Amino acid sequence: MSHPTAEPAPTDNPIARIALFPGLSPKSLARVASIATAQRYPIGTVLFRAGDVGDRLYLITEGRVRISREVPGMGEEALTILGAGDYFGEMAVIDPAPRSADAHVHEACSVLEIRKDEMEHLLLVHRDLAYEVLWNVVRTLTARLRDTTDKVTFLAVTGKFS
């Protein structure tokens, strides 16, 4: 006998499971959810390429996304593979520079997309939300910089980087 799948409780907001939004109130999470658009992408989809205009932030709810760069003479170099709960494209919200890497769907995924202009407006209008979100972005960028420093150090020690 099969049982119907329970509907998620109104407070079961998928935004709450994203690393960018820990500790936000249900009201703040609902504000973020109100500007997010759900999308599903098959494996191999290119979400953006280095040099593209950064016009949105991505929140992964299911599946995996590979962030990479094309290295002349070597091909694609994977920088990281992100999964459910991770986010990427956040630099587009705080920096007008073009995308710095490629994003490929590594495993069929579901994401929530937030347009840059809508996120900027939300952060401008709700300063308490802006404070929390931007501190979380700073923490993420710090961790990624630390990881990059470790990789560069490894390459220098092994003689693969001069």
N, CA, C and O atoms as a DFTB+ gen file, in Angstrom:
648 C
 N C O
     1  1       0.850      -1.178       0.000
     2  2       0.000       0.000       0.000
     3  2       0.889       1.232       0.000
     4  3       1.780       1.365       0.839
     5  1       0.648       2.112      -0.923
     6  2       1.461       3.327      -0.971
     7  2       0.777       4.439      -0.202
     8  3      -0.449       4.519      -0.127
     9  1       1.597       5.277       0.354
    10  2       1.092       6.413       1.121
    11  2       1.433       7.687       0.368
    12  3       2.505       7.784      -0.229
    13  1       0.547       8.652       0.386
    14  2       0.864       9.911      -0.301
    15  2       2.071      10.583       0.343
    16  3       2.295      10.484       1.549
    17  1       2.826      11.256      -0.482
    18  2       3.978      12.001       0.019
    19  2       3.478      13.226       0.764
    20  3       2.627      13.969       0.275
    21  1       4.015      13.415       1.934
    22  2       3.607      14.569       2.745
    23  2       4.070      15.855       2.086
    24  3       5.185      15.941       1.572
    25  1       3.222      16.825       2.108
    26  2       3.599      18.146       1.617
    27  2       4.547      18.781       2.622
    28  3       4.348      18.632       3.828
    29  1       5.579      19.490       2.153
    30  2       6.475      20.132       3.107
    31  2       5.735      21.179       3.932
    32  3       4.835      21.861       3.442
    33  1       6.126      21.286       5.162
    34  2       5.535      22.300       6.038
    35  2       5.863      23.675       5.486
    36  3       6.897      23.839       4.839
    37  1       5.019      24.666       5.718
    38  2       5.273      26.004       5.203
    39  2       6.634      26.555       5.628
    40  3       7.218      27.376       4.921
    41  1       7.139      26.108       6.778
    42  2       8.436      26.603       7.241
    43  2       9.596      25.822       6.629
    44  3      10.755      26.169       6.854
    45  1       9.301      24.765       5.855
    46  2      10.346      23.964       5.226
    47  2      10.795      24.661       3.942
    48  3      10.408      24.278       2.838
    49  1      11.599      25.668       4.111
    50  2      12.060      26.489       3.004
    51  2      13.413      25.964       2.522
    52  3      14.361      25.935       3.306
    53  1      13.535      25.545       1.246
    54  2      14.814      25.018       0.757
    55  2      15.960      26.026       0.876
    56  3      17.125      25.631       0.920
    57  1      15.647      27.296       0.927
    58  2      16.667      28.333       1.098
    59  2      17.403      28.132       2.427
    60  3      18.587      28.449       2.537
    61  1      16.707      27.610       3.425
    62  2      17.308      27.413       4.754
    63  2      18.449      26.408       4.728
    64  3      19.293      26.412       5.624
    65  1      18.489      25.540       3.711
    66  2      19.539      24.521       3.626
    67  2      20.749      24.988       2.824
    68  3      21.685      24.217       2.615
    69  1      20.742      26.224       2.378
    70  2      21.849      26.767       1.589
    71  2      22.849      27.440       2.520
    72  3      22.468      28.195       3.415
    73  1      24.128      27.159       2.302
    74  2      25.201      27.648       3.180
    75  2      25.287      29.172       3.259
    76  3      25.902      29.703       4.184
    77  1      24.695      29.870       2.326
    78  2      24.727      31.335       2.329
    79  2      23.790      31.934       3.381
    80  3      23.949      33.095       3.759
    81  1      22.823      31.160       3.849
    82  2      21.769      31.719       4.686
    83  2      21.616      31.089       6.070
    84  3      20.491      31.023       6.566
    85  1      22.686      30.623       6.721
    86  2      22.494      30.018       8.048
    87  2      22.057      31.072       9.061
    88  3      22.536      32.206       9.044
    89  1      21.155      30.685       9.927
    90  2      20.744      31.578      11.001
    91  2      19.755      32.657      10.621
    92  3      19.364      33.454      11.474
    93  1      19.332      32.709       9.350
    94  2      18.342      33.730       8.985
    95  2      16.976      33.355       9.556
    96  3      16.638      32.177       9.670
    97  1      16.217      34.354       9.902
    98  2      14.867      34.132      10.429
    99  2      13.972      33.575       9.318
   100  3      14.261      33.763       8.136
   101  1      12.885      32.891       9.694
   102  2      11.943      32.414       8.678
   103  2      11.439      33.547       7.776
   104  3      11.224      33.342       6.581
   105  1      11.254      34.728       8.343
   106  2      10.786      35.877       7.555
   107  2      11.833      36.277       6.509
   108  3      11.491      36.542       5.356
   109  1      13.102      36.320       6.909
   110  2      14.173      36.663       5.968
   111  2      14.323      35.585       4.900
   112  3      14.528      35.895       3.727
   113  1      14.221      34.318       5.304
   114  2      14.301      33.219       4.339
   115  2      13.168      33.316       3.320
   116  3      13.373      33.061       2.133
   117  1      11.979      33.683       3.782
   118  2      10.834      33.839       2.881
   119  2      11.071      34.985       1.899
   120  3      10.678      34.900       0.736
   121  1      11.708      36.047       2.365
   122  2      12.019      37.170       1.466
   123  2      12.962      36.716       0.355
   124  3      12.769      37.055      -0.813
   125  1      13.978      35.948       0.728
   126  2      14.921      35.439      -0.279
   127  2      14.191      34.492      -1.230
   128  3      14.360      34.579      -2.446
   129  1      13.384      33.593      -0.681
   130  2      12.650      32.631      -1.512
   131  2      11.728      33.332      -2.506
   132  3      11.507      32.828      -3.608
   133  1      11.196      34.477      -2.130
   134  2      10.253      35.186      -3.002
   135  2      10.903      35.705      -4.284
   136  3      10.201      36.001      -5.251
   137  1      12.225      35.819      -4.309
   138  2      12.899      36.310      -5.518
   139  2      13.672      35.202      -6.235
   140  3      14.346      35.461      -7.232
   141  1      13.576      33.981      -5.736
   142  2      14.297      32.853      -6.334
   143  2      13.417      32.117      -7.342
   144  3      12.212      31.965      -7.138
   145  1      14.030      31.667      -8.423
   146  2      13.340      30.909      -9.458
   147  2      13.952      29.516      -9.540
   148  3      15.165      29.378      -9.701
   149  1      13.120      28.487      -9.431
   150  2      13.604      27.102      -9.497
   151  2      13.860      26.703     -10.948
   152  3      13.051      26.971     -11.836
   153  1      14.998      26.060     -11.165
   154  2      15.372      25.561     -12.488
   155  2      15.955      24.163     -12.332
   156  3      16.521      23.834     -11.289
   157  1      15.818      23.349     -13.359
   158  2      16.421      22.015     -13.386
   159  2      17.263      21.931     -14.653
   160  3      16.810      22.318     -15.730
   161  1      18.496      21.423     -14.526
   162  2      19.411      21.334     -15.657
   163  2      19.967      19.923     -15.802
   164  3      20.302      19.284     -14.804
   165  1      20.071      19.426     -17.049
   166  2      20.668      18.110     -17.273
   167  2      22.200      18.181     -17.225
   168  3      22.792      19.252     -17.363
   169  1      22.814      17.033     -17.029
   170  2      24.263      16.933     -17.007
   171  2      24.845      17.537     -18.294
   172  3      24.285      17.373     -19.378
   173  1      25.957      18.226     -18.155
   174  2      26.638      18.814     -19.308
   175  2      26.230      20.233     -19.646
   176  3      26.897      20.887     -20.448
   177  1      25.157      20.724     -19.059
   178  2      24.715      22.093     -19.333
   179  2      25.769      23.082     -18.845
   180  3      26.286      22.958     -17.735
   181  1      26.078      24.060     -19.684
   182  2      26.988      25.135     -19.281
   183  2      26.114      26.272     -18.756
   184  3      25.338      26.865     -19.505
   185  1      26.246      26.568     -17.473
   186  2      25.442      27.633     -16.866
   187  2      26.011      29.005     -17.193
   188  3      25.265      29.951     -17.443
   189  1      27.333      29.108     -17.189
   190  2      28.006      30.323     -17.647
   191  2      29.468      30.014     -17.905
   192  3      29.996      28.990     -17.472
   193  1      30.116      30.941     -18.630
   194  2      31.538      30.808     -18.951
   195  2      32.301      32.017     -18.419
   196  3      31.741      33.097     -18.230
   197  1      33.586      31.807     -18.184
   198  2      34.456      32.920     -17.787
   199  2      34.325      34.017     -18.836
   200  3      34.349      33.748     -20.037
   201  1      34.187      35.243     -18.375
   202  2      34.024      36.377     -19.278
   203  2      32.583      36.804     -19.471
   204  3      32.324      37.922     -19.915
   205  1      31.633      35.924     -19.142
   206  2      30.216      36.286     -19.248
   207  2      29.872      37.353     -18.207
   208  3      30.545      37.485     -17.185
   209  1      28.831      38.094     -18.486
   210  2      28.312      39.050     -17.513
   211  2      27.692      38.261     -16.363
   212  3      26.918      37.329     -16.585
   213  1      28.035      38.639     -15.142
   214  2      27.470      37.971     -13.966
   215  2      26.128      38.585     -13.628
   216  3      26.068      39.693     -13.095
   217  1      25.048      37.878     -13.933
   218  2      23.719      38.459     -13.735
   219  2      22.845      37.695     -12.749
   220  3      21.683      38.046     -12.543
   221  1      23.413      36.631     -12.128
   222  2      22.603      35.891     -11.164
   223  2      23.456      35.058     -10.227
   224  3      24.617      34.753     -10.503
   225  1      22.848      34.705      -9.120
   226  2      23.411      33.869      -8.071
   227  2      22.688      32.528      -8.143
   228  3      21.485      32.487      -8.400
   229  1      23.413      31.432      -7.918
   230  2      22.833      30.091      -7.991
   231  2      22.914      29.406      -6.633
   232  3      23.947      29.456      -5.964
   233  1      21.825      28.768      -6.231
   234  2      21.746      28.007      -4.984
   235  2      21.426      26.564      -5.368
   236  3      20.382      26.307      -5.967
   237  1      22.298      25.625      -5.036
   238  2      22.104      24.230      -5.444
   239  2      21.237      23.505      -4.414
   240  3      21.585      23.435      -3.236
   241  1      20.114      22.972      -4.871
   242  2      19.240      22.208      -3.980
   243  2      19.373      20.703      -4.209
   244  3      19.006      19.907      -3.345
   245  1      19.895      20.317      -5.367
   246  2      20.067      18.900      -5.691
   247  2      21.073      18.795      -6.831
   248  3      21.106      19.655      -7.710
   249  1      21.899      17.741      -6.823
   250  2      22.855      17.527      -7.898
   251  2      24.184      18.208      -7.640
   252  3      24.470      18.647      -6.526
   253  1      25.008      18.292      -8.707
   254  2      26.350      18.858      -8.540
   255  2      26.729      19.732      -9.737
   256  3      26.318      19.487     -10.871
   257  1      27.527      20.760      -9.441
   258  2      28.006      21.710     -10.449
   259  2      29.523      21.801     -10.332
   260  3      30.067      21.913      -9.234
   261  1      30.202      21.751     -11.486
   262  2      31.659      21.851     -11.540
   263  2      32.052      23.273     -11.934
   264  3      31.602      23.794     -12.955
   265  1      32.886      23.883     -11.122
   266  2      33.423      25.207     -11.423
   267  2      34.830      24.974     -11.966
   268  3      35.639      24.297     -11.333
   269  1      35.120      25.536     -13.137
   270  2      36.404      25.258     -13.778
   271  2      36.877      26.442     -14.612
   272  3      36.160      27.422     -14.815
   273  1      38.109      26.311     -15.084
   274  2      38.699      27.292     -16.003
   275  2      39.355      26.532     -17.141
   276  3      39.863      25.428     -16.948
   277  1      39.343      27.119     -18.312
   278  2      40.092      26.570     -19.442
   279  2      41.516      27.080     -19.334
   280  3      41.744      28.286     -19.238
   281  1      42.474      26.162     -19.350
   282  2      43.886      26.520     -19.277
   283  2      44.482      26.292     -20.660
   284  3      44.489      25.160     -21.144
   285  1      44.987      27.353     -21.313
   286  2      45.548      27.198     -22.655
   287  2      46.602      26.085     -22.703
   288  3      47.520      26.038     -21.884
   289  1      46.442      25.204     -23.676
   290  2      47.381      24.109     -23.853
   291  2      47.144      22.919     -22.939
   292  3      47.787      21.881     -23.097
   293  1      46.228      23.054     -21.982
   294  2      45.982      21.965     -21.031
   295  2      44.519      21.530     -20.993
   296  3      44.227      20.395     -20.616
   297  1      43.613      22.396     -21.371
   298  2      42.196      22.066     -21.310
   299  2      41.545      22.546     -20.028
   300  3      42.006      23.495     -19.394
   301  1      40.470      21.876     -19.659
   302  2      39.699      22.284     -18.487
   303  2      40.395      21.872     -17.190
   304  3      40.850      20.737     -17.045
   305  1      40.468      22.814     -16.256
   306  2      40.994      22.543     -14.916
   307  2      39.855      22.775     -13.936
   308  3      39.398      23.904     -13.756
   309  1      39.395      21.691     -13.299
   310  2      38.313      21.808     -12.317
   311  2      38.839      22.498     -11.069
   312  3      39.859      22.092     -10.512
   313  1      38.155      23.524     -10.635
   314  2      38.528      24.242      -9.421
   315  2      37.828      23.650      -8.208
   316  3      38.415      23.539      -7.132
   317  1      36.576      23.271      -8.391
   318  2      35.809      22.638      -7.311
   319  2      34.549      22.019      -7.890
   320  3      34.111      22.371      -8.985
   321  1      33.982      21.102      -7.145
   322  2      32.678      20.538      -7.483
   323  2      31.768      20.808      -6.288
   324  3      32.063      20.417      -5.158
   325  1      30.669      21.478      -6.564
   326  2      29.730      21.895      -5.522
   327  2      28.487      21.018      -5.548
   328  3      28.097      20.512      -6.601
   329  1      27.866      20.841      -4.386
   330  2      26.669      20.014      -4.296
   331  2      25.544      20.706      -3.559
   332  3      25.596      21.905      -3.288
   333  1      24.531      19.929      -3.243
   334  2      23.347      20.462      -2.566
   335  2      23.741      21.224      -1.306
   336  3      24.527      20.745      -0.489
   337  1      23.179      22.415      -1.168
   338  2      23.484      23.281      -0.027
   339  2      24.535      24.327      -0.343
   340  3      24.683      25.308       0.386
   341  1      25.271      24.115      -1.437
   342  2      26.292      25.086      -1.839
   343  2      25.678      26.163      -2.728
   344  3      24.550      26.037      -3.203
   345  1      26.440      27.208      -2.933
   346  2      26.019      28.291      -3.820
   347  2      27.224      28.775      -4.604
   348  3      28.369      28.565      -4.204
   349  1      26.950      29.429      -5.728
   350  2      28.023      29.988      -6.547
   351  2      27.461      31.146      -7.361
   352  3      26.248      31.311      -7.489
   353  1      28.368      31.937      -7.902
   354  2      27.945      33.119      -8.645
   355  2      27.728      34.321      -7.755
   356  3      27.250      35.360      -8.210
   357  1      28.084      34.183      -6.468
   358  2      27.857      35.273      -5.513
   359  2      28.711      36.492      -5.814
   360  3      28.339      37.611      -5.460
   361  1      29.857      36.290      -6.467
   362  2      30.715      37.433      -6.781
   363  2      29.994      38.415      -7.700
   364  3      30.266      39.615      -7.659
   365  1      29.079      37.917      -8.526
   366  2      28.321      38.787      -9.429
   367  2      27.461      39.787      -8.669
   368  3      27.171      40.872      -9.174
   369  1      27.054      39.424      -7.456
   370  2      26.199      40.314      -6.668
   371  2      27.004      41.462      -6.071
   372  3      26.462      42.542      -5.839
   373  1      28.304      41.237      -5.818
   374  2      29.105      42.267      -5.153
   375  2      30.175      42.896      -6.036
   376  3      30.822      43.860      -5.626
   377  1      30.372      42.367      -7.241
   378  2      31.434      42.869      -8.108
   379  2      30.937      42.902      -9.554
   380  3      30.427      41.894     -10.043
   381  1      31.072      44.031     -10.247
   382  2      30.570      44.112     -11.620
   383  2      31.473      43.440     -12.661
   384  3      31.131      43.427     -13.844
   385  1      32.610      42.885     -12.249
   386  2      33.522      42.236     -13.198
   387  2      32.847      41.015     -13.835
   388  3      31.929      40.437     -13.254
   389  1      33.304      40.631     -15.023
   390  2      32.741      39.433     -15.674
   391  2      33.018      38.168     -14.852
   392  3      33.853      38.171     -13.948
   393  1      32.312      37.108     -15.178
   394  2      32.515      35.817     -14.514
   395  2      33.987      35.417     -14.613
   396  3      34.631      35.640     -15.638
   397  1      34.513      34.824     -13.537
   398  2      35.931      34.459     -13.496
   399  2      36.171      32.986     -13.799
   400  3      37.323      32.561     -13.892
   401  1      35.117      32.202     -13.954
   402  2      35.255      30.770     -14.213
   403  2      34.027      30.279     -14.976
   404  3      33.060      31.014     -15.181
   405  1      34.097      29.018     -15.387
   406  2      32.972      28.359     -16.044
   407  2      32.192      27.568     -14.999
   408  3      32.756      27.136     -13.994
   409  1      30.905      27.382     -15.235
   410  2      30.077      26.532     -14.376
   411  2      29.358      25.522     -15.266
   412  3      28.556      25.893     -16.123
   413  1      29.657      24.231     -15.050
   414  2      29.070      23.132     -15.820
   415  2      28.261      22.241     -14.885
   416  3      28.671      21.983     -13.754
   417  1      27.116      21.777     -15.360
   418  2      26.342      20.819     -14.574
   419  2      27.083      19.484     -14.633
   420  3      27.202      18.875     -15.696
   421  1      27.575      19.044     -13.487
   422  2      28.380      17.826     -13.364
   423  2      27.488      16.602     -13.171
   424  3      27.832      15.493     -13.579
   425  1      26.352      16.825     -12.549
   426  2      25.343      15.793     -12.286
   427  2      24.013      16.530     -12.329
   428  3      23.877      17.596     -11.728
   429  1      23.032      15.977     -13.032
   430  2      21.744      16.672     -13.171
   431  2      21.395      17.374     -11.862
   432  3      21.501      16.795     -10.780
   433  1      20.981      18.617     -11.982
   434  2      20.784      19.381     -10.749
   435  2      19.546      20.266     -10.789
   436  3      19.006      20.614     -11.839
   437  1      19.140      20.601      -9.585
   438  2      18.092      21.596      -9.375
   439  2      18.746      22.762      -8.652
   440  3      19.489      22.580      -7.688
   441  1      18.460      23.943      -9.130
   442  2      19.016      25.142      -8.509
   443  2      17.912      26.173      -8.321
   444  3      16.871      26.133      -8.976
   445  1      18.171      27.081      -7.419
   446  2      17.353      28.278      -7.292
   447  2      18.217      29.413      -7.810
   448  3      19.345      29.598      -7.354
   449  1      17.698      30.166      -8.750
   450  2      18.443      31.282      -9.321
   451  2      17.865      32.592      -8.802
   452  3      16.650      32.772      -8.717
   453  1      18.771      33.495      -8.459
   454  2      18.356      34.820      -7.997
   455  2      19.061      35.849      -8.867
   456  3      20.290      35.899      -8.918
   457  1      18.279      36.658      -9.540
   458  2      18.854      37.695     -10.400
   459  2      19.582      38.736      -9.562
   460  3      19.154      39.085      -8.462
   461  1      20.677      39.217     -10.101
   462  2      21.516      40.196      -9.411
   463  2      20.718      41.428      -8.984
   464  3      20.819      41.861      -7.837
   465  1      19.931      41.992      -9.892
   466  2      19.193      43.215      -9.565
   467  2      18.189      42.981      -8.436
   468  3      17.987      43.860      -7.598
   469  1      17.565      41.813      -8.405
   470  2      16.602      41.523      -7.340
   471  2      17.302      41.310      -6.000
   472  3      16.802      41.739      -4.960
   473  1      18.465      40.645      -6.025
   474  2      19.213      40.443      -4.781
   475  2      19.725      41.775      -4.251
   476  3      19.652      42.038      -3.051
   477  1      20.246      42.620      -5.148
   478  2      20.727      43.940      -4.724
   479  2      19.606      44.747      -4.082
   480  3      19.810      45.387      -3.050
   481  1      18.422      44.718      -4.688
   482  2      17.278      45.455      -4.137
   483  2      16.898      44.908      -2.758
   484  3      16.661      45.674      -1.824
   485  1      16.842      43.586      -2.639
   486  2      16.498      42.971      -1.356
   487  2      17.490      43.382      -0.274
   488  3      17.089      43.712       0.842
   489  1      18.779      43.364      -0.596
   490  2      19.802      43.715       0.389
   491  2      19.770      45.204       0.733
   492  3      20.084      45.587       1.860
   493  1      19.398      46.032      -0.220
   494  2      19.302      47.470       0.026
   495  2      18.120      47.802       0.939
   496  3      18.234      48.638       1.836
   497  1      17.004      47.151       0.708
   498  2      15.787      47.429       1.470
   499  2      15.826      46.806       2.866
   500  3      15.311      47.389       3.819
   501  1      16.427      45.641       2.988
   502  2      16.453      44.912       4.268
   503  2      17.892      44.833       4.766
   504  3      18.587      43.842       4.545
   505  1      18.324      45.892       5.442
   506  2      19.722      46.010       5.884
   507  2      20.151      44.910       6.848
   508  3      21.302      44.475       6.809
   509  1      19.253      44.454       7.708
   510  2      19.613      43.367       8.634
   511  2      19.919      42.085       7.862
   512  3      20.856      41.361       8.196
   513  1      19.133      41.815       6.843
   514  2      19.367      40.665       5.971
   515  2      20.684      40.845       5.216
   516  3      21.462      39.900       5.080
   517  1      20.926      42.050       4.731
   518  2      22.171      42.341       4.004
   519  2      23.387      42.068       4.873
   520  3      24.361      41.470       4.416
   521  1      23.333      42.498       6.109
   522  2      24.450      42.297       7.031
   523  2      24.778      40.814       7.171
   524  3      25.937      40.419       7.040
   525  1      23.769      39.997       7.435
   526  2      23.979      38.551       7.613
   527  2      24.491      37.897       6.334
   528  3      25.452      37.129       6.369
   529  1      23.855      38.201       5.212
   530  2      24.233      37.571       3.944
   531  2      25.648      37.973       3.538
   532  3      26.445      37.121       3.147
   533  1      25.963      39.253       3.628
   534  2      27.295      39.692       3.205
   535  2      28.389      39.140       4.108
   536  3      29.485      38.851       3.627
   537  1      28.125      38.987       5.398
   538  2      29.114      38.346       6.274
   539  2      29.310      36.889       5.875
   540  3      30.430      36.381       5.920
   541  1      28.238      36.217       5.486
   542  2      28.369      34.829       5.038
   543  2      29.154      34.744       3.730
   544  3      29.924      33.804       3.533
   545  1      28.967      35.711       2.838
   546  2      29.762      35.754       1.605
   547  2      31.235      35.959       1.947
   548  3      32.101      35.296       1.376
   549  1      31.522      36.864       2.867
   550  2      32.912      37.104       3.283
   551  2      33.529      35.815       3.820
   552  3      34.667      35.488       3.482
   553  1      32.798      35.091       4.642
   554  2      33.318      33.825       5.191
   555  2      33.597      32.818       4.074
   556  3      34.619      32.132       4.092
   557  1      32.693      32.733       3.111
   558  2      32.885      31.807       1.994
   559  2      34.094      32.204       1.164
   560  3      34.925      31.358       0.833
   561  1      34.201      33.484       0.826
   562  2      35.336      33.933       0.016
   563  2      36.654      33.742       0.756
   564  3      37.668      33.422       0.136
   565  1      36.653      33.934       2.066
   566  2      37.857      33.710       2.866
   567  2      38.267      32.245       2.805
   568  3      39.445      31.937       2.624
   569  1      37.311      31.346       2.952
   570  2      37.611      29.908       2.884
   571  2      38.120      29.525       1.501
   572  3      39.049      28.726       1.380
   573  1      37.520      30.087       0.460
   574  2      37.966      29.775      -0.905
   575  2      39.356      30.339      -1.165
   576  3      40.160      29.696      -1.839
   577  1      39.654      31.517      -0.650
   578  2      40.990      32.095      -0.801
   579  2      42.022      31.238      -0.077
   580  3      43.114      31.004      -0.596
   581  1      41.682      30.777       1.104
   582  2      42.581      29.904       1.866
   583  2      42.857      28.617       1.079
   584  3      43.999      28.161       1.018
   585  1      41.824      28.037       0.484
   586  2      41.972      26.826      -0.319
   587  2      42.854      27.089      -1.537
   588  3      43.710      26.272      -1.879
   589  1      42.644      28.227      -2.188
   590  2      43.462      28.590      -3.343
   591  2      44.918      28.771      -2.941
   592  3      45.814      28.332      -3.662
   593  1      45.166      29.404      -1.810
   594  2      46.533      29.579      -1.311
   595  2      47.190      28.223      -1.085
   596  3      48.356      28.034      -1.432
   597  1      46.454      27.283      -0.509
   598  2      46.985      25.933      -0.299
   599  2      47.336      25.268      -1.625
   600  3      48.372      24.612      -1.732
   601  1      46.484      25.428      -2.634
   602  2      46.747      24.824      -3.945
   603  2      47.968      25.448      -4.604
   604  3      48.799      24.733      -5.164
   605  1      48.088      26.769      -4.547
   606  2      49.246      27.450      -5.138
   607  2      50.523      27.029      -4.416
   608  3      51.553      26.812      -5.054
   609  1      50.463      26.914      -3.105
   610  2      51.621      26.462      -2.334
   611  2      52.020      25.056      -2.760
   612  3      53.205      24.780      -2.948
   613  1      51.046      24.167      -2.914
   614  2      51.331      22.804      -3.358
   615  2      51.995      22.810      -4.730
   616  3      52.982      22.107      -4.947
   617  1      51.460      23.600      -5.652
   618  2      52.034      23.663      -6.996
   619  2      53.454      24.220      -6.972
   620  3      54.318      23.750      -7.713
   621  1      53.698      25.211      -6.132
   622  2      55.044      25.785      -6.023
   623  2      56.024      24.759      -5.455
   624  3      57.151      24.644      -5.938
   625  1      55.606      24.023      -4.443
   626  2      56.471      23.021      -3.807
   627  2      56.773      21.872      -4.763
   628  3      57.890      21.355      -4.775
   629  1      55.792      21.471      -5.558
   630  2      55.996      20.348      -6.477
   631  2      56.639      20.784      -7.788
   632  3      56.885      19.955      -8.664
   633  1      56.913      22.077      -7.928
   634  2      57.577      22.576      -9.127
   635  2      56.674      22.740     -10.325
   636  3      57.159      22.933     -11.440
   637  1      55.365      22.667     -10.122
   638  2      54.423      22.809     -11.231
   639  2      53.961      24.244     -11.414
   640  3      53.123      24.537     -12.267
   641  1      54.513      25.127     -10.609
   642  2      54.123      26.535     -10.673
   643  2      55.363      27.359     -10.395
   644  3      56.008      27.185      -9.361
   645  1      55.695      28.237     -11.291
   646  2      56.890      29.058     -11.042
   647  2      56.599      30.519     -11.251
   648  3      57.488      31.355     -11.086
